XYZ file of C-alpha atoms in Angstrom:
696
model
C 34.221 25.099 -7.238
C 33.479 25.081 -10.291
C 30.036 24.317 -12.193
C 30.173 23.200 -15.980
C 26.470 22.119 -17.588
C 27.257 19.300 -20.116
C 24.458 17.297 -22.162
C 25.069 13.880 -23.601
C 22.385 11.245 -24.990
C 22.772 8.929 -21.552
C 22.034 11.479 -19.545
C 19.194 13.010 -21.882
C 17.964 8.925 -21.602
C 17.927 9.570 -17.945
C 16.165 12.899 -17.801
C 13.228 10.905 -19.996
C 13.226 7.759 -18.096
C 12.426 10.384 -14.658
C 10.208 12.639 -16.646
C 8.132 9.762 -17.481
C 7.877 8.456 -13.984
C 6.561 11.544 -13.108
C 4.276 11.756 -15.316
C 2.787 8.136 -14.475
C 2.717 9.306 -10.934
C 0.417 11.931 -12.040
C -1.856 9.708 -13.432
C -1.708 7.650 -9.948
C -2.355 10.436 -7.779
C -3.409 13.234 -9.734
C -1.393 16.077 -8.525
C -1.299 19.882 -9.585
C -0.597 19.347 -13.752
C 0.868 22.654 -13.277
C 3.831 21.488 -11.080
C 4.970 19.205 -13.876
C 6.750 21.973 -16.205
C 8.904 23.177 -13.335
C 9.814 19.897 -12.169
C 10.860 19.060 -15.873
C 13.147 22.445 -15.963
C 14.835 21.699 -12.333
C 15.539 18.118 -13.604
C 16.800 19.144 -16.774
C 19.181 20.978 -15.097
C 20.127 18.634 -12.409
C 20.881 15.730 -14.932
C 23.418 17.638 -17.078
C 25.114 20.124 -14.255
C 28.682 18.612 -12.539
C 30.411 20.516 -10.004
C 34.302 20.541 -8.898
C 34.835 21.111 -5.236
C 37.993 22.071 -3.573
C 39.764 18.834 -2.208
C 41.274 21.487 0.206
C 38.224 21.611 2.704
C 36.304 18.352 2.738
C 34.792 18.888 6.134
C 33.208 22.152 5.118
C 31.477 20.239 2.158
C 30.336 17.627 3.786
C 29.048 19.648 6.877
C 27.339 21.832 4.104
C 25.607 18.679 2.337
C 24.709 16.958 5.531
C 23.273 19.657 7.664
C 21.336 20.799 4.738
C 20.318 17.358 3.384
C 18.948 15.850 7.056
C 16.722 19.368 7.071
C 15.285 18.432 3.654
C 15.266 14.614 5.003
C 13.185 15.586 7.555
C 10.980 17.527 6.186
C 10.243 14.429 3.412
C 9.687 12.332 6.328
C 7.185 14.241 8.108
C 5.116 15.408 5.091
C 5.098 11.828 3.925
C 2.095 10.802 6.801
C 1.291 14.671 7.818
C -1.065 16.548 6.400
C 0.053 20.836 6.114
C -2.335 21.334 9.057
C -0.828 18.245 11.077
C 2.549 19.076 9.849
C 2.252 22.822 11.143
C 1.626 20.943 15.062
C 5.422 20.314 15.376
C 7.084 22.306 17.391
C 10.518 23.595 16.683
C 12.213 21.379 19.258
C 11.070 18.611 18.111
C 11.620 19.150 14.680
C 15.171 19.996 15.952
C 15.512 16.532 17.797
C 14.053 15.018 14.632
C 16.717 16.996 12.238
C 20.330 15.643 15.116
C 18.885 12.359 14.960
C 18.952 12.022 11.071
C 22.093 14.074 11.282
C 23.442 10.549 13.127
C 21.931 8.432 10.539
C 23.899 10.320 7.798
C 27.180 9.837 10.681
C 26.658 6.453 10.361
C 26.607 5.859 7.017
C 29.577 8.127 5.805
C 31.094 5.889 8.811
C 30.328 2.834 6.720
C 30.783 4.170 3.283
C 33.122 6.787 3.619
C 31.833 8.952 0.597
C 29.475 11.954 1.783
C 27.566 12.174 -1.654
C 27.045 8.092 -1.020
C 25.791 8.343 2.552
C 23.799 11.364 2.026
C 21.642 9.617 -0.885
C 21.603 6.028 1.193
C 20.380 7.848 4.344
C 17.745 10.009 2.371
C 16.640 7.235 0.575
C 16.719 4.879 3.434
C 14.818 7.221 5.690
C 12.398 8.205 3.037
C 11.309 4.668 2.223
C 10.703 4.002 5.927
C 8.708 6.750 6.431
C 6.436 5.318 3.134
C 6.388 2.061 5.042
C 5.080 3.885 8.178
C 2.798 5.423 5.837
C 1.329 2.360 4.510
C 1.016 0.528 8.167
C -0.790 3.693 9.458
C -3.283 3.333 6.466
C -3.924 -0.539 7.373
C -4.389 -0.198 11.045
C -4.566 3.626 11.906
C -1.296 3.999 13.784
C 2.221 4.438 12.851
C 5.171 1.928 13.361
C 7.165 1.126 16.527
C 10.503 -0.771 17.243
C 8.046 -4.001 17.771
C 6.378 -4.097 14.483
C 10.021 -4.970 13.277
C 9.814 -8.102 15.402
C 6.433 -8.860 13.987
C 7.120 -7.861 10.584
C 5.682 -11.743 9.646
C 3.016 -11.169 10.837
C 2.272 -7.818 8.852
C 3.369 -9.764 5.908
C 1.038 -12.503 6.082
C -1.909 -9.965 5.582
C -0.319 -7.598 3.503
C -1.883 -8.720 0.224
C -5.347 -7.754 1.764
C -4.718 -3.902 2.136
C -3.672 -1.367 -1.042
C -1.047 1.013 -0.979
C -2.359 4.191 -2.452
C -0.124 6.886 -3.090
C -1.566 10.599 -2.727
C -0.415 13.623 -3.868
C 1.980 14.511 -1.095
C 4.155 10.893 -1.857
C 4.241 11.767 -5.440
C 5.571 15.415 -4.379
C 7.989 14.035 -1.824
C 9.067 11.337 -4.587
C 9.920 13.748 -7.322
C 11.964 16.140 -4.851
C 14.049 12.907 -3.572
C 14.541 12.258 -7.294
C 16.299 15.782 -7.787
C 17.939 15.145 -4.770
C 19.363 12.169 -5.516
C 20.227 13.592 -9.165
C 22.213 16.889 -7.700
C 23.815 14.960 -4.836
C 25.711 12.205 -6.768
C 26.997 15.269 -8.740
C 28.895 16.653 -5.371
C 32.043 14.698 -5.286
C 34.167 15.088 -1.611
C 37.454 12.993 -1.413
C 39.259 12.504 1.560
C 43.048 11.473 2.237
C 42.629 9.873 5.694
C 39.744 7.637 5.550
C 40.207 6.061 8.887
C 39.947 9.620 10.507
C 37.086 10.972 9.007
C 35.206 7.504 10.224
C 36.545 7.760 13.544
C 34.966 11.175 13.638
C 32.099 10.046 12.117
C 31.371 7.507 14.772
C 32.348 10.387 17.536
C 29.374 12.510 15.871
C 27.216 9.845 15.653
C 27.508 8.957 19.097
C 27.386 12.756 20.623
C 24.636 13.738 18.483
C 22.415 10.569 19.523
C 23.488 11.016 23.002
C 22.262 14.597 23.404
C 19.100 14.235 21.676
C 18.132 10.973 24.521
C 19.425 13.085 27.255
C 16.752 16.106 25.926
C 14.200 13.439 24.965
C 14.684 11.378 28.512
C 11.224 12.417 29.618
C 9.616 12.584 26.307
C 6.717 9.352 25.945
C 6.046 7.016 22.631
C 3.052 7.915 20.973
C 1.081 5.755 19.255
C -2.371 6.797 18.723
C -2.648 7.876 15.151
C -0.557 10.195 13.789
C 0.046 12.041 17.203
C 3.851 10.035 17.188
C 4.833 12.328 13.871
C 3.166 15.179 14.787
C 3.862 15.490 18.347
C 7.572 13.618 18.180
C 8.588 13.670 14.875
C 8.366 10.128 13.105
C 12.017 9.591 13.452
C 12.371 10.607 16.776
C 9.090 8.609 18.130
C 10.518 5.376 16.523
C 13.555 6.047 18.414
C 11.759 6.231 21.600
C 9.893 2.886 21.350
C 12.931 1.288 20.999
C 13.758 2.890 24.628
C 10.726 1.391 25.818
C 11.054 -1.894 24.865
C 13.223 -2.551 27.753
C 10.829 -2.782 30.958
C 12.435 -1.438 34.340
C 10.669 -2.122 37.975
C 7.645 0.183 38.810
C 8.658 2.277 42.065
C 8.362 0.622 45.180
C 9.016 -2.797 44.137
C 10.845 -5.410 45.915
C 11.178 -9.042 46.854
C 9.647 -8.210 50.110
C 6.563 -6.149 48.330
C 5.744 -9.252 46.514
C 6.140 -11.090 49.914
C 3.670 -8.929 52.034
C 0.530 -9.386 49.033
C 1.738 -13.399 48.862
C 0.807 -13.546 53.013
C -2.278 -11.261 52.201
C -3.862 -13.518 49.418
C -2.267 -16.857 50.311
C -5.538 -18.206 52.116
C -7.476 -15.749 51.605
C -11.249 -15.856 50.938
C -12.121 -14.899 47.402
C -14.066 -11.771 47.096
C -17.040 -12.680 44.446
C -18.063 -10.540 41.860
C -20.883 -12.586 40.239
C -22.984 -15.464 41.345
C -22.351 -19.084 40.567
C -24.174 -22.765 40.576
C -22.371 -23.968 43.176
C -23.931 -27.532 42.018
C -22.010 -27.302 38.970
C -18.326 -28.869 38.681
C -15.576 -28.295 36.364
C -18.072 -27.741 33.312
C -16.456 -27.258 29.535
C -15.177 -23.215 29.203
C -15.199 -22.330 25.398
C -13.447 -19.308 25.255
C -13.818 -17.689 22.034
C -11.948 -13.595 20.809
C -13.502 -12.472 17.791
C -11.440 -10.498 15.598
C -12.378 -6.954 15.529
C -16.375 -7.773 16.979
C -17.368 -4.198 17.852
C -20.661 -2.496 18.863
C -19.822 0.875 16.856
C -23.152 2.224 18.854
C -20.724 3.248 21.769
C -19.195 5.779 19.395
C -22.384 7.640 18.800
C -25.939 6.848 16.888
C -25.508 4.160 14.141
C -27.829 3.379 11.891
C -28.440 0.794 9.593
C -30.546 -0.748 7.049
C -31.825 -3.884 9.588
C -31.597 -1.686 12.576
C -29.440 -3.658 14.666
C -26.666 -5.782 13.385
C -26.116 -7.779 16.663
C -29.585 -8.689 17.508
C -28.912 -12.213 19.127
C -25.917 -10.868 20.992
C -28.024 -7.553 22.529
C -31.088 -10.426 23.170
C -28.928 -12.289 25.918
C -30.217 -12.026 28.934
C -30.928 -15.444 31.161
C -27.770 -17.291 32.552
C -25.733 -14.578 30.687
C -23.263 -11.833 32.016
C -22.788 -9.583 29.714
C -21.482 -5.975 28.930
C -18.262 -4.121 27.449
C -15.266 -4.647 28.441
C -12.004 -2.376 27.877
C -9.335 -3.399 25.213
C -5.692 -2.119 25.443
C -5.622 -1.880 21.476
C -7.231 -0.503 19.118
C -7.441 -2.003 15.128
C -4.541 -3.815 15.656
C -2.207 -5.916 18.059
C -5.044 -9.003 18.502
C -2.401 -11.228 20.670
C -2.479 -8.172 23.330
C -6.157 -8.556 24.301
C -5.864 -12.580 24.047
C -2.381 -12.011 26.464
C -4.977 -10.163 29.102
C -7.489 -12.441 28.778
C -5.504 -15.552 29.713
C -3.058 -13.829 32.009
C -5.053 -11.327 34.295
C -2.324 -9.315 33.068
C -2.831 -5.854 31.507
C -0.746 -3.499 28.894
C -1.411 -0.516 31.243
C 2.436 -1.110 32.470
C 4.036 -2.069 29.457
C 5.524 0.025 26.751
C 3.201 1.523 23.930
C 3.183 -0.775 20.741
C 4.409 -3.432 22.407
C 3.616 -7.263 21.780
C 3.469 -9.472 25.055
C 3.770 -12.681 22.900
C 6.867 -11.499 20.413
C 8.638 -9.532 23.492
C 8.012 -10.544 27.110
C 6.947 -14.123 26.743
C 8.681 -16.492 29.555
C 8.627 -19.951 29.759
C 6.614 -20.490 32.596
C 3.570 -18.394 32.283
C 0.667 -18.526 34.679
C -2.719 -17.715 33.117
C -6.086 -19.195 33.352
C -4.811 -22.427 30.604
C -2.299 -23.329 33.312
C -4.513 -23.257 36.365
C -7.308 -25.319 34.186
C -4.311 -27.663 33.115
C -3.304 -28.358 36.449
C -7.215 -29.171 37.509
C -7.106 -31.921 34.995
C -8.798 -30.547 32.293
C -7.586 -30.825 28.538
C -6.899 -27.686 27.178
C -7.332 -26.897 23.266
C -6.824 -24.278 21.046
C -8.007 -23.123 17.489
C -6.986 -20.510 14.888
C -8.167 -20.738 11.685
C -5.121 -18.882 10.363
C -1.336 -19.435 10.040
C 0.430 -20.851 13.260
C 3.706 -19.014 12.499
C 1.380 -15.562 13.007
C 2.029 -13.888 16.518
C 4.327 -16.361 17.363
C 1.017 -18.428 18.512
C 2.879 -21.630 17.558
C 5.540 -21.315 19.953
C 3.650 -19.577 22.738
C 0.683 -21.510 23.226
C 2.343 -24.860 24.397
C 4.033 -22.367 27.188
C 0.434 -21.578 28.128
C -0.374 -25.058 28.349
C -2.385 -25.983 25.780
C -2.058 -29.475 24.865
C -3.762 -29.429 21.151
C -3.516 -26.657 19.189
C -5.278 -26.234 15.863
C -4.519 -23.766 12.867
C -5.371 -23.402 8.894
C -1.997 -24.664 8.133
C -2.613 -28.221 9.671
C -1.357 -30.549 7.306
C -3.893 -32.584 8.138
C -6.588 -30.104 6.840
C -8.134 -29.614 10.297
C -10.480 -26.745 8.443
C -12.875 -26.599 5.766
C -11.085 -23.441 3.424
C -13.792 -23.551 1.402
C -15.952 -21.845 3.965
C -14.327 -18.710 3.442
C -16.048 -14.747 3.630
C -13.769 -12.488 1.894
C -10.315 -14.408 1.826
C -10.595 -15.420 5.693
C -12.182 -18.518 7.020
C -15.707 -17.747 9.023
C -16.542 -18.057 12.388
C -19.552 -20.029 11.516
C -16.219 -22.947 10.579
C -14.456 -22.402 13.835
C -17.844 -22.727 15.919
C -18.284 -26.229 14.186
C -14.832 -27.055 14.730
C -15.563 -26.182 18.360
C -18.766 -28.383 18.560
C -16.710 -31.378 16.956
C -14.144 -30.971 19.569
C -16.468 -31.399 22.387
C -18.333 -34.067 20.978
C -15.125 -36.324 20.742
C -14.468 -35.732 24.613
C -14.161 -38.706 26.704
C -16.317 -39.638 29.708
C -15.518 -37.634 32.480
C -12.891 -35.402 30.325
C -12.906 -31.487 31.828
C -12.343 -29.539 28.851
C -11.249 -26.033 27.562
C -11.426 -24.687 23.902
C -9.934 -21.852 22.822
C -11.344 -20.036 19.553
C -9.761 -16.953 18.364
C -11.547 -16.166 15.027
C -10.294 -14.248 11.822
C -13.823 -13.622 9.666
C -13.875 -9.879 10.532
C -10.161 -9.379 10.092
C -9.187 -5.733 7.909
C -9.025 -4.529 5.627
C -12.532 -3.945 4.160
C -11.797 -1.963 1.217
C -11.752 -4.792 -1.106
C -14.145 -6.494 -3.544
C -15.195 -10.399 -3.490
C -16.585 -12.806 -5.685
C -17.787 -14.547 -2.325
C -19.368 -11.953 -0.589
C -21.749 -8.992 -1.176
C -22.332 -6.304 1.680
C -25.979 -6.668 3.057
C -25.532 -4.141 5.725
C -25.873 -0.173 5.047
C -24.749 1.938 7.947
C -25.934 5.287 7.502
C -25.296 7.622 5.555
C -24.537 4.901 3.343
C -21.518 6.839 1.618
C -19.095 4.438 3.701
C -17.813 1.108 2.172
C -15.459 0.053 4.316
C -18.030 0.622 7.297
C -20.588 -1.431 5.172
C -18.740 -4.540 4.720
C -17.452 -4.546 8.300
C -21.006 -4.259 9.490
C -21.954 -7.463 7.399
C -19.278 -9.208 8.721
C -20.255 -8.469 12.094
C -23.467 -9.436 11.446
C -22.647 -13.202 10.401
C -20.557 -13.350 13.260
C -24.101 -12.793 15.721
C -25.687 -15.354 13.277
C -22.512 -17.837 13.949
C -22.568 -17.145 17.908
C -26.696 -17.601 17.738
C -25.788 -21.398 16.608
C -23.062 -21.986 18.612
C -25.434 -21.152 21.562
C -28.611 -22.764 20.799
C -26.493 -25.888 20.106
C -24.920 -25.687 23.610
C -28.564 -25.157 25.204
C -29.327 -28.978 24.091
C -26.550 -30.540 25.386
C -26.773 -32.168 28.964
C -23.222 -31.156 30.493
C -22.685 -27.927 31.896
C -20.831 -26.008 29.424
C -19.618 -22.225 29.885
C -18.977 -19.692 27.052
C -16.881 -16.594 27.019
C -16.979 -14.231 24.127
C -15.420 -11.067 23.489
C -13.940 -8.566 20.218
C -10.152 -8.113 20.758
C -10.449 -4.803 19.425
C -12.736 -2.526 17.601
C -11.860 -1.965 13.706
C -9.627 0.798 12.128
C -12.713 2.253 9.754
C -13.107 5.691 7.990
C -12.252 8.706 9.941
C -14.906 10.884 8.455
C -17.246 7.702 9.532
C -16.503 8.680 12.968
C -16.307 12.180 12.911
C -20.232 11.463 11.403
C -20.550 9.115 14.730
C -19.296 11.616 17.456
C -18.992 14.627 16.030
C -15.120 15.006 16.504
C -13.612 11.641 14.548
C -10.268 10.908 16.791
C -8.854 14.094 17.335
C -9.660 16.479 20.826
C -11.496 13.800 22.324
C -11.870 13.768 26.092
C -10.716 10.362 28.404
C -14.324 9.227 28.512
C -14.679 9.790 24.773
C -11.431 8.280 24.100
C -11.930 4.825 25.799
C -15.122 4.390 23.627
C -12.892 3.481 20.709
C -11.194 0.457 22.875
C -15.146 -0.642 24.119
C -15.907 -3.821 23.192
C -18.969 -6.314 23.732
C -18.318 -9.795 25.900
C -21.002 -12.274 27.552
C -20.000 -15.329 29.475
C -22.999 -17.535 29.187
C -24.069 -21.016 30.633
C -26.234 -23.516 29.869
C -27.174 -24.099 33.389
C -28.856 -21.831 36.101
C -27.140 -18.921 36.638
C -28.065 -15.260 37.436
C -28.054 -12.495 34.552
C -25.972 -10.119 35.154
C -24.977 -6.611 33.293
C -21.608 -4.956 33.452
C -21.382 -2.022 32.043
C -17.750 -1.612 32.027
C -14.826 -3.786 33.083
C -11.507 -4.315 30.878
C -10.149 -7.820 29.203
C -7.517 -8.546 32.024
C -10.736 -9.214 34.721
C -12.418 -11.505 32.259
C -10.917 -14.637 33.148
C -11.202 -14.153 36.600
C -15.171 -13.894 36.096
C -14.721 -16.955 33.951
C -13.584 -18.890 36.745
C -16.137 -17.566 39.347
C -19.044 -18.329 37.035
C -17.519 -21.765 36.407
C -17.426 -22.131 40.322
C -13.740 -23.145 39.970
C -11.993 -21.871 43.474
C -9.408 -18.837 42.238
C -6.099 -19.038 42.240
C -4.384 -16.294 44.767
C -3.667 -14.168 41.814
C -7.442 -14.262 40.589
C -8.361 -13.435 44.186
C -6.468 -10.100 43.653
C -7.832 -9.148 40.799
C -11.293 -10.110 41.826
C -10.884 -7.604 44.998
C -9.291 -5.449 42.658
C -12.065 -4.653 40.406
C -14.518 -3.318 43.278
C -11.944 -0.086 43.531
C -10.837 -0.431 40.335
C -13.570 -1.605 38.096
C -11.754 -1.360 34.666
C -8.238 -0.623 33.446
C -5.870 -0.727 29.996
C -3.081 1.254 28.375
C -4.693 4.308 27.746
C -6.273 4.810 32.017
C -8.463 3.447 34.463
C -12.272 3.907 35.242
C -12.111 6.010 38.727
C -15.211 5.365 41.259
C -14.017 8.019 42.716
C -14.589 10.760 40.002
C -16.632 8.754 37.676
C -14.530 9.041 34.917
C -11.891 7.579 33.072
C -8.293 8.905 34.193
C -4.874 8.867 33.545
C -3.018 6.437 35.533
C -0.831 8.870 36.810
C -3.682 10.778 38.303
C -4.914 7.975 40.817
C -5.004 8.746 44.189
C -5.899 6.719 47.709
C -7.052 3.283 47.238
C -7.171 3.396 43.464
C -3.416 4.424 43.476
C -2.446 1.715 45.941
C -4.472 -1.030 43.698
C -2.930 -0.108 40.528
C 0.742 0.320 42.438
C 0.653 -3.462 43.943
C -0.950 -5.037 40.424
C 2.163 -3.303 38.481
C 4.285 -4.736 41.323
C 2.751 -8.357 40.506
C 2.708 -8.122 36.973
C 6.206 -7.005 36.311
C 7.365 -10.280 39.261
C 5.331 -12.404 36.985
C 6.921 -11.099 33.476
C 10.516 -10.007 34.302
C 11.577 -11.374 37.760
C 13.003 -14.404 37.173
C 15.072 -14.904 40.561
C 11.785 -13.742 43.152
C 8.534 -14.547 40.867
C 6.614 -15.616 43.278
C 5.036 -19.393 43.053
C 2.187 -18.191 45.443
C 0.779 -15.956 42.760
C 2.452 -17.443 39.907
C 2.511 -21.428 39.838
C 3.082 -22.801 36.328
C 2.090 -26.339 35.508
C 2.507 -28.892 38.171
C 2.242 -32.263 36.599
C 3.838 -34.318 33.812
C 2.233 -32.349 31.063
C 4.433 -29.310 30.329
C 5.117 -27.629 27.415
C 7.753 -29.718 26.011
C 5.229 -32.593 26.514
C 2.988 -31.112 24.719
C 4.825 -30.253 21.960
C 5.433 -33.518 21.411
C 2.444 -34.748 21.646
C 1.466 -32.413 18.304
C 4.045 -34.235 16.648
C 6.237 -30.798 16.791
C 8.834 -29.224 19.029
C 9.217 -26.047 20.561
C 12.108 -25.582 17.965
C 10.007 -26.244 15.422
C 7.954 -23.147 15.798
C 8.411 -19.699 14.496
C 6.936 -16.444 14.553
C 3.626 -14.328 13.583
C 0.427 -13.389 11.798
C -2.197 -10.740 13.099
C -4.831 -12.732 14.208
C -4.054 -15.609 13.336
C -1.678 -18.993 13.199
C -1.016 -22.393 11.559
C -2.137 -25.917 12.712
C 0.150 -28.698 14.965
C -2.113 -31.637 14.287
C -4.417 -32.290 17.052
C -1.925 -31.280 20.070
C -0.036 -28.451 21.549
C 1.776 -25.556 19.189
C 3.369 -22.241 19.611
C 2.624 -18.813 18.504
C 2.730 -15.003 18.842
C 2.056 -11.648 17.795
C 1.436 -8.398 15.580
C -1.191 -5.798 14.149
C -3.335 -4.958 11.723
C -6.917 -4.517 10.440
């Protein structure tokens, strides 16, 4: 190997441009200024140095280049998101697994490009760019990228304009080191005579490395909480694990005969009653509202604001009301999973971490409260004041059985888009449209109206000409919290207006309301509330971050009930009970399960035995039996096409099917596309479809 040094005008121009870029990054991030001088010195050297390598041992040069480069890339990828105190939490074994996976990516690029220096540069830049994307997603929603996010990328892009990317000093250092790396590696020229042979060897090594890592991490779980994926598994490995988890296997003990046994138990069984109802009421109008990021932050600790209670009306509700707290399976993002849990009665507890059902697992004939009411003759209506493509709702809603769908981008202009708070249509505007649709109903028409709001969507750090925060949380230094609480208080006022309106109508009406998930706010605010933040939590403390308020109110006489803790998958069963509607077999199962397992979500379940939250795998006795049977039925409904139970999961039986609904709305299923975070678009005055993702 020969090393030479040559200065040219072209190289000095390149040096000047790259040094100027480092100065710009200093202006943005204010990294330690003294590092700029040694950086300039090293940059000058690598810009003007040249290498002449022997052609006799290309594999030796490639091996040295790839091994050293992979470790450097792994360091960069981890440091993009992890602060030093988190970086040291990653074990040596985890670092090794990630380096080997990165090495397999290097061989993939070598298989394609057949030029070691090009392959190394391409692999490093691609993986580092992906790490920066992961960091941005984390800053937006509080957890990291998983495979399902690639499927829902359209949703994320639809709300990305509402967030700002802030480059930290570590990020600047990684970019500067990567520039030095690229400038150096591009001078390393390794030549092969038999390109086909090195491609075969590259493919073999890539497969061997990936297979080895897959075997060594077979029992490793994907982590989706905060930065746990990167510091516990390593970012690259955690993402690969999320690909693996995208494929759902039958639960232990699953068989057609196991489902048949449950059918025999619940086919003609009497339903267990969890709440009282009014037997004189028949087929009330049912209004189901899932409110974006609506949460009672006092469940996390002692919250004090300048206005006292920021949701006074909802807290005051008592007469004819069931209310309390329900467990969501998501935090800060992935709204449609909450929507799905409510409508179907299924739970994210049995699905891979980070998955989004609307975009990954929806079959064409899903059982839900929508299909149940549609089979009873209800007209089913869905409204969402955002894009129809969001979370693929435009394609999902007709499958669920909605006759009418209305979105923000309805060509007919269904929503008044001058009624906005920050960048989103207000809850009051959506509630007014719900009232208008109710007033349009025909004599004798039974009506289900679903409203999925957008007003409170994150982020909460922007400034807006139409918005001034009026609620301030102690200690008064968290501007994102103040913005969020102001939005949530506006929701409380809108709910008050909605309830007061329906108090005055003669026909029976039931309103179901809950938040989809808690907002993702400043980490230091959480530390202020609970003394810990979001790390080092017990199971009970962790589940507090998944609690959302709910109520089921009727304008007719029913008993007041408080439920301290349930979960979103049970709320549709409670909705049917309160409406005096006979429960289908699956809801009978859930109504009985509720007695033994009162709450369950993606993090665990509440144990009546231990009086605390537990991981699913720790369940014993009757609790374990109920959870196992629940898992069996959910798998049957979602994945076993050949043996799906008609007893538990009947679909729409009338002439009005999903395809019919699409026709009514002036569109077809083929017209539908993809996603948004909490929103969708409009199809006119009838059925449409849509899907999922996460933000805010």
